[in-house]
mmCIF file of N, CA and C in Angstrom:
data_model
loop_
_atom_site.group_PDB
_atom_site.id
_atom_site.type_symbol
_atom_site.label_atom_id
_atom_site.label_comp_id
_atom_site.label_asym_id
_atom_site.label_seq_id
_atom_site.Cartn_x
_atom_site.Cartn_y
_atom_site.Cartn_z
ATOM 1 N N UNK A 1 6.289 36.214 4.790
ATOM 2 C CA UNK A 1 7.624 35.803 5.183
ATOM 3 C C UNK A 1 7.561 34.698 6.234
ATOM 4 N N UNK A 2 6.726 34.920 7.260
ATOM 5 C CA UNK A 2 6.592 33.910 8.312
ATOM 6 C C UNK A 2 5.932 32.641 7.771
ATOM 7 N N UNK A 3 5.020 32.820 6.815
ATOM 8 C CA UNK A 3 4.357 31.657 6.224
ATOM 9 C C UNK A 3 5.370 30.789 5.482
ATOM 10 N N UNK A 4 6.258 31.426 4.728
ATOM 11 C CA UNK A 4 7.294 30.689 4.003
ATOM 12 C C UNK A 4 8.211 29.954 4.975
ATOM 13 N N UNK A 5 8.595 30.630 6.036
ATOM 14 C CA UNK A 5 9.431 30.004 7.057
ATOM 15 C C UNK A 5 8.715 28.794 7.665
ATOM 16 N N UNK A 6 7.423 28.931 7.921
ATOM 17 C CA UNK A 6 6.637 27.832 8.483
ATOM 18 C C UNK A 6 6.585 26.634 7.554
ATOM 19 N N UNK A 7 6.405 26.903 6.267
ATOM 20 C CA UNK A 7 6.365 25.822 5.275
ATOM 21 C C UNK A 7 7.717 25.117 5.213
ATOM 22 N N UNK A 8 8.793 25.893 5.160
ATOM 23 C CA UNK A 8 10.130 25.299 5.112
ATOM 24 C C UNK A 8 10.428 24.487 6.366
ATOM 25 N N UNK A 9 10.040 24.994 7.510
ATOM 26 C CA UNK A 9 10.249 24.275 8.765
ATOM 27 C C UNK A 9 9.461 22.969 8.780
ATOM 28 N N UNK A 10 8.235 23.001 8.282
ATOM 29 C CA UNK A 10 7.417 21.783 8.217
ATOM 30 C C UNK A 10 8.046 20.748 7.295
ATOM 31 N N UNK A 11 8.513 21.188 6.139
ATOM 32 C CA UNK A 11 9.148 20.260 5.189
ATOM 33 C C UNK A 11 10.397 19.633 5.795
ATOM 34 N N UNK A 12 11.214 20.446 6.439
ATOM 35 C CA UNK A 12 12.424 19.934 7.074
ATOM 36 C C UNK A 12 12.073 18.931 8.166
ATOM 37 N N UNK A 13 11.058 19.241 8.963
ATOM 38 C CA UNK A 13 10.652 18.345 10.055
ATOM 39 C C UNK A 13 10.191 16.999 9.514
ATOM 40 N N UNK A 14 9.390 17.021 8.469
ATOM 41 C CA UNK A 14 8.908 15.774 7.863
ATOM 42 C C UNK A 14 10.084 14.969 7.322
ATOM 43 N N UNK A 15 11.006 15.631 6.620
ATOM 44 C CA UNK A 15 12.181 14.944 6.086
ATOM 45 C C UNK A 15 13.003 14.339 7.216
ATOM 46 N N UNK A 16 13.258 15.115 8.251
ATOM 47 C CA UNK A 16 14.099 14.659 9.357
ATOM 48 C C UNK A 16 13.487 13.445 10.045
ATOM 49 N N UNK A 17 12.194 13.477 10.322
ATOM 50 C CA UNK A 17 11.528 12.353 10.992
ATOM 51 C C UNK A 17 11.575 11.114 10.109
ATOM 52 N N UNK A 18 11.247 11.257 8.827
ATOM 53 C CA UNK A 18 11.277 10.105 7.918
ATOM 54 C C UNK A 18 12.686 9.557 7.767
ATOM 55 N N UNK A 19 13.664 10.433 7.618
ATOM 56 C CA UNK A 19 15.057 10.010 7.463
ATOM 57 C C UNK A 19 15.534 9.290 8.723
ATOM 58 N N UNK A 20 15.190 9.830 9.884
ATOM 59 C CA UNK A 20 15.588 9.214 11.153
ATOM 60 C C UNK A 20 14.958 7.830 11.306
ATOM 61 N N UNK A 21 13.677 7.709 11.009
ATOM 62 C CA UNK A 21 12.995 6.417 11.118
ATOM 63 C C UNK A 21 13.590 5.416 10.144
ATOM 64 N N UNK A 22 13.906 5.856 8.927
ATOM 65 C CA UNK A 22 14.501 4.982 7.922
ATOM 66 C C UNK A 22 15.864 4.485 8.396
ATOM 67 N N UNK A 23 16.693 5.384 8.922
ATOM 68 C CA UNK A 23 18.006 4.980 9.420
ATOM 69 C C UNK A 23 17.884 4.034 10.603
ATOM 70 N N UNK A 24 16.933 4.279 11.489
ATOM 71 C CA UNK A 24 16.702 3.403 12.642
ATOM 72 C C UNK A 24 16.343 1.994 12.159
ATOM 73 N N UNK A 25 15.478 1.903 11.161
ATOM 74 C CA UNK A 25 15.070 0.620 10.589
ATOM 75 C C UNK A 25 16.277 -0.102 9.977
ATOM 76 N N UNK A 26 17.083 0.623 9.212
ATOM 77 C CA UNK A 26 18.256 0.025 8.566
ATOM 78 C C UNK A 26 19.240 -0.483 9.610
ATOM 79 N N UNK A 27 19.528 0.324 10.613
ATOM 80 C CA UNK A 27 20.465 -0.080 11.666
ATOM 81 C C UNK A 27 19.951 -1.315 12.388
ATOM 82 N N UNK A 28 18.665 -1.306 12.743
ATOM 83 C CA UNK A 28 18.083 -2.463 13.436
ATOM 84 C C UNK A 28 18.181 -3.717 12.570
ATOM 85 N N UNK A 29 17.901 -3.589 11.289
ATOM 86 C CA UNK A 29 17.967 -4.726 10.369
ATOM 87 C C UNK A 29 19.388 -5.267 10.257
ATOM 88 N N UNK A 30 20.350 -4.377 10.104
ATOM 89 C CA UNK A 30 21.739 -4.800 9.909
ATOM 90 C C UNK A 30 22.359 -5.399 11.165
ATOM 91 N N UNK A 31 21.785 -5.118 12.332
ATOM 92 C CA UNK A 31 22.294 -5.700 13.577
ATOM 93 C C UNK A 31 21.864 -7.155 13.752
ATOM 94 N N UNK A 32 20.885 -7.588 12.977
ATOM 95 C CA UNK A 32 20.363 -8.948 13.095
ATOM 96 C C UNK A 32 21.162 -9.908 12.222
ATOM 97 N N UNK A 33 21.138 -11.176 12.595
ATOM 98 C CA UNK A 33 21.786 -12.220 11.807
ATOM 99 C C UNK A 33 20.682 -13.111 11.252
ATOM 100 N N UNK A 34 20.234 -12.792 10.050
ATOM 101 C CA UNK A 34 19.089 -13.470 9.469
ATOM 102 C C UNK A 34 19.339 -14.916 9.098
ATOM 103 N N UNK A 35 18.260 -15.563 8.694
ATOM 104 C CA UNK A 35 18.275 -16.960 8.278
ATOM 105 C C UNK A 35 18.035 -17.032 6.770
ATOM 106 N N UNK A 36 18.973 -17.630 6.036
ATOM 107 C CA UNK A 36 18.819 -17.780 4.586
ATOM 108 C C UNK A 36 17.602 -18.640 4.255
ATOM 109 N N UNK A 37 17.328 -19.655 5.079
ATOM 110 C CA UNK A 37 16.177 -20.529 4.835
ATOM 111 C C UNK A 37 14.869 -19.751 4.973
ATOM 112 N N UNK A 38 14.777 -18.924 6.015
ATOM 113 C CA UNK A 38 13.577 -18.095 6.197
ATOM 114 C C UNK A 38 13.474 -17.066 5.071
ATOM 115 N N UNK A 39 14.616 -16.518 4.666
ATOM 116 C CA UNK A 39 14.636 -15.563 3.566
ATOM 117 C C UNK A 39 14.196 -16.194 2.257
ATOM 118 N N UNK A 40 14.596 -17.445 2.024
ATOM 119 C CA UNK A 40 14.182 -18.180 0.832
ATOM 120 C C UNK A 40 12.668 -18.358 0.825
ATOM 121 N N UNK A 41 12.105 -18.714 1.969
ATOM 122 C CA UNK A 41 10.648 -18.879 2.066
ATOM 123 C C UNK A 41 9.939 -17.551 1.790
ATOM 124 N N UNK A 42 10.455 -16.484 2.340
ATOM 125 C CA UNK A 42 9.888 -15.151 2.118
ATOM 126 C C UNK A 42 9.990 -14.767 0.642
ATOM 127 N N UNK A 43 11.134 -15.054 0.039
ATOM 128 C CA UNK A 43 11.347 -14.780 -1.382
ATOM 129 C C UNK A 43 10.319 -15.531 -2.226
ATOM 130 N N UNK A 44 10.097 -16.795 -1.911
ATOM 131 C CA UNK A 44 9.159 -17.610 -2.690
ATOM 132 C C UNK A 44 7.725 -17.103 -2.574
ATOM 133 N N UNK A 45 7.388 -16.500 -1.464
ATOM 134 C CA UNK A 45 6.037 -15.960 -1.279
ATOM 135 C C UNK A 45 5.866 -14.628 -2.004
ATOM 136 N N UNK A 46 6.878 -13.772 -1.957
ATOM 137 C CA UNK A 46 6.712 -12.387 -2.397
ATOM 138 C C UNK A 46 7.444 -11.985 -3.675
ATOM 139 N N UNK A 47 8.466 -12.716 -4.075
ATOM 140 C CA UNK A 47 9.373 -12.187 -5.105
ATOM 141 C C UNK A 47 9.435 -12.997 -6.397
ATOM 142 N N UNK A 48 9.032 -14.279 -6.359
ATOM 143 C CA UNK A 48 9.222 -15.139 -7.535
ATOM 144 C C UNK A 48 8.425 -14.683 -8.751
ATOM 145 N N UNK A 49 7.326 -13.988 -8.533
ATOM 146 C CA UNK A 49 6.521 -13.522 -9.663
ATOM 147 C C UNK A 49 7.299 -12.638 -10.622
ATOM 148 N N UNK A 50 8.224 -11.870 -10.084
ATOM 149 C CA UNK A 50 9.027 -10.958 -10.917
ATOM 150 C C UNK A 50 10.473 -11.412 -11.100
ATOM 151 N N UNK A 51 11.024 -12.088 -10.090
ATOM 152 C CA UNK A 51 12.441 -12.464 -10.147
ATOM 153 C C UNK A 51 12.656 -13.936 -10.481
ATOM 154 N N UNK A 52 11.577 -14.724 -10.562
ATOM 155 C CA UNK A 52 11.677 -16.131 -10.913
ATOM 156 C C UNK A 52 12.020 -17.017 -9.730
ATOM 157 N N UNK A 53 11.660 -18.286 -9.831
ATOM 158 C CA UNK A 53 11.851 -19.249 -8.743
ATOM 159 C C UNK A 53 13.328 -19.422 -8.387
ATOM 160 N N UNK A 54 14.215 -19.254 -9.361
ATOM 161 C CA UNK A 54 15.651 -19.385 -9.096
ATOM 162 C C UNK A 54 16.337 -18.026 -8.963
ATOM 163 N N UNK A 55 15.550 -16.958 -8.921
ATOM 164 C CA UNK A 55 16.049 -15.579 -8.787
ATOM 165 C C UNK A 55 16.909 -15.151 -9.970
ATOM 166 N N UNK A 56 16.693 -15.786 -11.127
ATOM 167 C CA UNK A 56 17.451 -15.435 -12.336
ATOM 168 C C UNK A 56 16.779 -14.322 -13.139
ATOM 169 N N UNK A 57 15.626 -13.878 -12.684
ATOM 170 C CA UNK A 57 14.966 -12.744 -13.314
ATOM 171 C C UNK A 57 13.865 -13.129 -14.278
ATOM 172 N N UNK A 58 12.832 -12.336 -14.287
ATOM 173 C CA UNK A 58 11.737 -12.399 -15.255
ATOM 174 C C UNK A 58 11.463 -10.948 -15.642
ATOM 175 N N UNK A 59 10.437 -10.355 -15.035
ATOM 176 C CA UNK A 59 10.187 -8.923 -15.186
ATOM 177 C C UNK A 59 11.252 -8.150 -14.414
ATOM 178 N N UNK A 60 11.560 -8.641 -13.220
ATOM 179 C CA UNK A 60 12.614 -8.054 -12.394
ATOM 180 C C UNK A 60 13.963 -8.651 -12.759
ATOM 181 N N UNK A 61 15.040 -8.039 -12.319
ATOM 182 C CA UNK A 61 16.382 -8.490 -12.703
ATOM 183 C C UNK A 61 16.833 -9.774 -12.004
ATOM 184 N N UNK A 62 17.846 -10.382 -12.563
ATOM 185 C CA UNK A 62 18.559 -11.508 -11.955
ATOM 186 C C UNK A 62 19.166 -11.008 -10.643
ATOM 187 N N UNK A 63 18.931 -11.734 -9.565
ATOM 188 C CA UNK A 63 19.426 -11.307 -8.256
ATOM 189 C C UNK A 63 20.694 -12.033 -7.821
ATOM 190 N N UNK A 64 21.193 -12.936 -8.646
ATOM 191 C CA UNK A 64 22.456 -13.579 -8.312
ATOM 192 C C UNK A 64 23.552 -12.521 -8.346
ATOM 193 N N UNK A 65 24.368 -12.518 -7.345
ATOM 194 C CA UNK A 65 25.452 -11.536 -7.182
ATOM 195 C C UNK A 65 24.954 -10.115 -6.944
ATOM 196 N N UNK A 66 23.686 -9.945 -6.580
ATOM 197 C CA UNK A 66 23.166 -8.605 -6.286
ATOM 198 C C UNK A 66 23.954 -7.959 -5.150
ATOM 199 N N UNK A 67 24.444 -8.779 -4.219
ATOM 200 C CA UNK A 67 25.191 -8.231 -3.083
ATOM 201 C C UNK A 67 26.587 -7.761 -3.484
ATOM 202 N N UNK A 68 26.994 -8.071 -4.705
ATOM 203 C CA UNK A 68 28.249 -7.520 -5.227
ATOM 204 C C UNK A 68 28.000 -6.178 -5.923
ATOM 205 N N UNK A 69 26.757 -5.973 -6.380
ATOM 206 C CA UNK A 69 26.399 -4.735 -7.075
ATOM 207 C C UNK A 69 25.858 -3.666 -6.128
ATOM 208 N N UNK A 70 25.156 -4.103 -5.085
ATOM 209 C CA UNK A 70 24.562 -3.184 -4.113
ATOM 210 C C UNK A 70 24.975 -3.601 -2.711
ATOM 211 N N UNK A 71 25.192 -2.629 -1.837
ATOM 212 C CA UNK A 71 25.462 -2.984 -0.439
ATOM 213 C C UNK A 71 24.136 -3.243 0.274
ATOM 214 N N UNK A 72 24.208 -3.764 1.486
ATOM 215 C CA UNK A 72 22.991 -4.140 2.208
ATOM 216 C C UNK A 72 22.049 -2.959 2.418
ATOM 217 N N UNK A 73 22.597 -1.806 2.714
ATOM 218 C CA UNK A 73 21.767 -0.616 2.925
ATOM 219 C C UNK A 73 21.004 -0.271 1.643
ATOM 220 N N UNK A 74 21.663 -0.355 0.497
ATOM 221 C CA UNK A 74 21.008 -0.073 -0.785
ATOM 222 C C UNK A 74 19.928 -1.106 -1.091
ATOM 223 N N UNK A 75 20.185 -2.361 -0.760
ATOM 224 C CA UNK A 75 19.184 -3.410 -0.982
ATOM 225 C C UNK A 75 17.967 -3.161 -0.107
ATOM 226 N N UNK A 76 18.190 -2.817 1.148
ATOM 227 C CA UNK A 76 17.074 -2.523 2.056
ATOM 228 C C UNK A 76 16.234 -1.380 1.493
ATOM 229 N N UNK A 77 16.877 -0.325 1.045
ATOM 230 C CA UNK A 77 16.141 0.819 0.492
ATOM 231 C C UNK A 77 15.375 0.424 -0.765
ATOM 232 N N UNK A 78 15.963 -0.444 -1.600
ATOM 233 C CA UNK A 78 15.284 -0.898 -2.813
ATOM 234 C C UNK A 78 14.043 -1.715 -2.463
ATOM 235 N N UNK A 79 14.180 -2.639 -1.537
ATOM 236 C CA UNK A 79 13.054 -3.509 -1.168
ATOM 237 C C UNK A 79 11.946 -2.710 -0.489
ATOM 238 N N UNK A 80 12.308 -1.870 0.458
ATOM 239 C CA UNK A 80 11.284 -1.151 1.221
ATOM 240 C C UNK A 80 10.739 0.064 0.486
ATOM 241 N N UNK A 81 11.499 0.591 -0.477
ATOM 242 C CA UNK A 81 11.056 1.787 -1.179
ATOM 243 C C UNK A 81 10.596 1.566 -2.599
ATOM 244 N N UNK A 82 10.883 0.386 -3.161
ATOM 245 C CA UNK A 82 10.508 0.128 -4.548
ATOM 246 C C UNK A 82 11.038 1.210 -5.477
ATOM 247 N N UNK A 83 12.326 1.473 -5.407
ATOM 248 C CA UNK A 83 12.917 2.637 -6.067
ATOM 249 C C UNK A 83 12.934 2.569 -7.580
ATOM 250 N N UNK A 84 12.883 1.372 -8.148
ATOM 251 C CA UNK A 84 12.916 1.252 -9.603
ATOM 252 C C UNK A 84 11.663 0.533 -10.086
ATOM 253 N N UNK A 85 10.715 1.284 -10.660
ATOM 254 C CA UNK A 85 9.492 0.660 -11.159
ATOM 255 C C UNK A 85 9.831 -0.412 -12.183
ATOM 256 N N UNK A 86 9.072 -1.470 -12.226
ATOM 257 C CA UNK A 86 7.799 -1.727 -11.567
ATOM 258 C C UNK A 86 7.918 -2.354 -10.173
ATOM 259 N N UNK A 87 9.096 -2.297 -9.559
ATOM 260 C CA UNK A 87 9.294 -2.873 -8.221
ATOM 261 C C UNK A 87 8.386 -2.166 -7.218
ATOM 262 N N UNK A 88 7.513 -2.938 -6.559
ATOM 263 C CA UNK A 88 6.682 -2.321 -5.515
ATOM 264 C C UNK A 88 7.492 -2.136 -4.235
ATOM 265 N N UNK A 89 7.007 -1.291 -3.367
ATOM 266 C CA UNK A 89 7.638 -1.168 -2.050
ATOM 267 C C UNK A 89 7.007 -2.206 -1.130
ATOM 268 N N UNK A 90 7.795 -2.736 -0.214
ATOM 269 C CA UNK A 90 7.306 -3.729 0.730
ATOM 270 C C UNK A 90 7.491 -3.224 2.141
ATOM 271 N N UNK A 91 6.439 -3.361 2.936
ATOM 272 C CA UNK A 91 6.551 -3.091 4.369
ATOM 273 C C UNK A 91 6.940 -4.411 5.007
ATOM 274 N N UNK A 92 8.179 -4.507 5.411
ATOM 275 C CA UNK A 92 8.725 -5.759 5.920
ATOM 276 C C UNK A 92 9.454 -5.455 7.226
ATOM 277 N N UNK A 93 9.202 -6.257 8.238
ATOM 278 C CA UNK A 93 9.829 -5.998 9.535
ATOM 279 C C UNK A 93 11.329 -6.308 9.464
ATOM 280 N N UNK A 94 12.110 -5.744 10.387
ATOM 281 C CA UNK A 94 13.565 -5.930 10.344
ATOM 282 C C UNK A 94 14.019 -7.392 10.359
ATOM 283 N N UNK A 95 13.333 -8.254 11.095
ATOM 284 C CA UNK A 95 13.724 -9.669 11.151
ATOM 285 C C UNK A 95 13.594 -10.299 9.767
ATOM 286 N N UNK A 96 12.464 -10.091 9.111
ATOM 287 C CA UNK A 96 12.275 -10.666 7.781
ATOM 288 C C UNK A 96 13.181 -10.017 6.742
ATOM 289 N N UNK A 97 13.448 -8.721 6.883
ATOM 290 C CA UNK A 97 14.387 -8.071 5.962
ATOM 291 C C UNK A 97 15.776 -8.660 6.130
ATOM 292 N N UNK A 98 16.169 -8.928 7.371
ATOM 293 C CA UNK A 98 17.462 -9.560 7.639
ATOM 294 C C UNK A 98 17.513 -10.960 7.031
ATOM 295 N N UNK A 99 16.415 -11.698 7.127
ATOM 296 C CA UNK A 99 16.339 -13.027 6.518
ATOM 297 C C UNK A 99 16.481 -12.934 4.998
ATOM 298 N N UNK A 100 15.799 -11.973 4.397
ATOM 299 C CA UNK A 100 15.878 -11.800 2.946
ATOM 300 C C UNK A 100 17.299 -11.422 2.520
ATOM 301 N N UNK A 101 17.946 -10.550 3.273
ATOM 302 C CA UNK A 101 19.340 -10.195 2.972
ATOM 303 C C UNK A 101 20.248 -11.419 3.016
ATOM 304 N N UNK A 102 20.069 -12.250 4.041
ATOM 305 C CA UNK A 102 20.896 -13.457 4.174
ATOM 306 C C UNK A 102 20.674 -14.367 2.966
ATOM 307 N N UNK A 103 19.425 -14.501 2.536
ATOM 308 C CA UNK A 103 19.124 -15.306 1.352
ATOM 309 C C UNK A 103 19.804 -14.715 0.107
ATOM 310 N N UNK A 104 19.707 -13.409 -0.071
ATOM 311 C CA UNK A 104 20.325 -12.779 -1.240
ATOM 312 C C UNK A 104 21.836 -12.963 -1.234
ATOM 313 N N UNK A 105 22.441 -12.936 -0.060
ATOM 314 C CA UNK A 105 23.884 -13.198 0.031
ATOM 315 C C UNK A 105 24.209 -14.641 -0.364
ATOM 316 N N UNK A 106 23.267 -15.545 -0.157
ATOM 317 C CA UNK A 106 23.514 -16.950 -0.509
ATOM 318 C C UNK A 106 23.465 -17.182 -2.021
ATOM 319 N N UNK A 107 22.983 -16.213 -2.775
ATOM 320 C CA UNK A 107 22.862 -16.351 -4.233
ATOM 321 C C UNK A 107 24.147 -16.019 -4.979
ATOM 322 N N UNK A 108 25.192 -15.655 -4.270
ATOM 323 C CA UNK A 108 26.436 -15.231 -4.934
ATOM 324 C C UNK A 108 27.024 -16.298 -5.773
#
C-alpha cells in the first residue's frame, strides 16, 4: 500500500515539476518581443529541410497562416515537443523561440 502511494507521489511530482518548468518557459517566451528577421534566420538554419525555403511545406506542413490555426502557446509546444512525427523536438531558448514566433506571424 505504501509502495503504491510512493509510486503515485513520485509520478505526480515529476509531472508537476515538468509542467511548471514548461509553463515558466512559455510565459518567459511570450513576454518577449521577438525579431522576425532573427526568426527568419533561425528558420532557414533549422526548418527549411522539412517546411521549405518559403515555408510552403515539403515533408512538414505549409506554415503560412499557422498563427491562425494554432495559438502561440500551441506553436511553442509543437516546436519544443515535436508533437506530430516526423517533427523533431527542439531545445530552443526563449529569445530564439520568440524570434521564431514573430517570423511565423509574418507569414500570414
